[in-house]
Amino acid sequence: MDFKFATRTLILAIAGSSLAMPALAQWQWIDKDGRKVFSDRAPPADILQKNILKQPGSKTPPPPSGTDTGATAPVPAVTASAAPAGKASAPKFSGKDAQLEARKKEAEDLETAKKQAEEEKMAKARADNCERAKKGQATLKSGVRIALTNAKGEREFMDDAARAAETKRLQAIAESDCGK
């Protein structure tokens, strides 16, 4: 039983490694924009031999043939003039995403608008409380008898102690809401 298991494992290992061999057939080159490109296919014809960094079956590219100087001399001259133009036309990455920055700014603006609306709402509520407190103080200072309804629904008149407590409460509200 162990022999069958070991044989089966060995066969699977050999099959797996043979299937992984095509994955090693990788090309690596620098394109016209100066970016590294990795592919399992050969680079396009316009890629110069010196820009090919890796070919299948070798870790480094073959050395450029220097025997025919007439054919290779014009090519570097064209490449030298084309390389700065390619780099100049390459987009400059600042490390920031414009859409992300726009969304962040929009969210910050929305948050600021919410805070401002909340502050306006609170200011309006304070102004309303201030006005009510001043009216209540004026009513209490006028000396008019004030009737209240108790929990049973019966009508009661405010005595001097209740009037003083209500005046003190309205004064605290006026100080907190009218002063700001």
Short mmCIF file of C-alpha atoms in Angstrom, two decimals, residues 48-50 63-80:
data_model
loop_
_atom_site.label_atom_id
_atom_site.label_comp_id
_atom_site.label_asym_id
_atom_site.label_seq_id
_atom_site.Cartn_x
_atom_site.Cartn_y
_atom_site.Cartn_z
CA LEU A 48 14.71 47.47 -29.08
CA GLN A 49 16.88 44.52 -28.15
CA LYS A 50 18.62 46.52 -25.42
CA PRO A 63 24.45 40.85 -25.59
CA PRO A 64 23.73 43.19 -28.48
CA SER A 65 25.64 42.34 -31.63
CA GLY A 66 28.40 44.90 -32.04
CA THR A 67 29.83 43.51 -35.29
CA ASP A 68 27.59 45.45 -37.63
CA THR A 69 28.13 49.06 -36.47
CA GLY A 70 26.50 50.60 -39.51
CA ALA A 71 23.11 49.07 -38.76
CA THR A 72 23.16 49.73 -35.04
CA ALA A 73 24.56 53.30 -35.04
CA PRO A 74 21.39 55.05 -36.33
CA VAL A 75 19.12 53.07 -34.01
CA PRO A 76 20.64 54.42 -30.73
CA ALA A 77 20.49 57.95 -32.15
CA VAL A 78 16.77 57.56 -32.80
CA THR A 79 16.33 55.91 -29.42
CA ALA A 80 18.20 58.68 -27.65
#
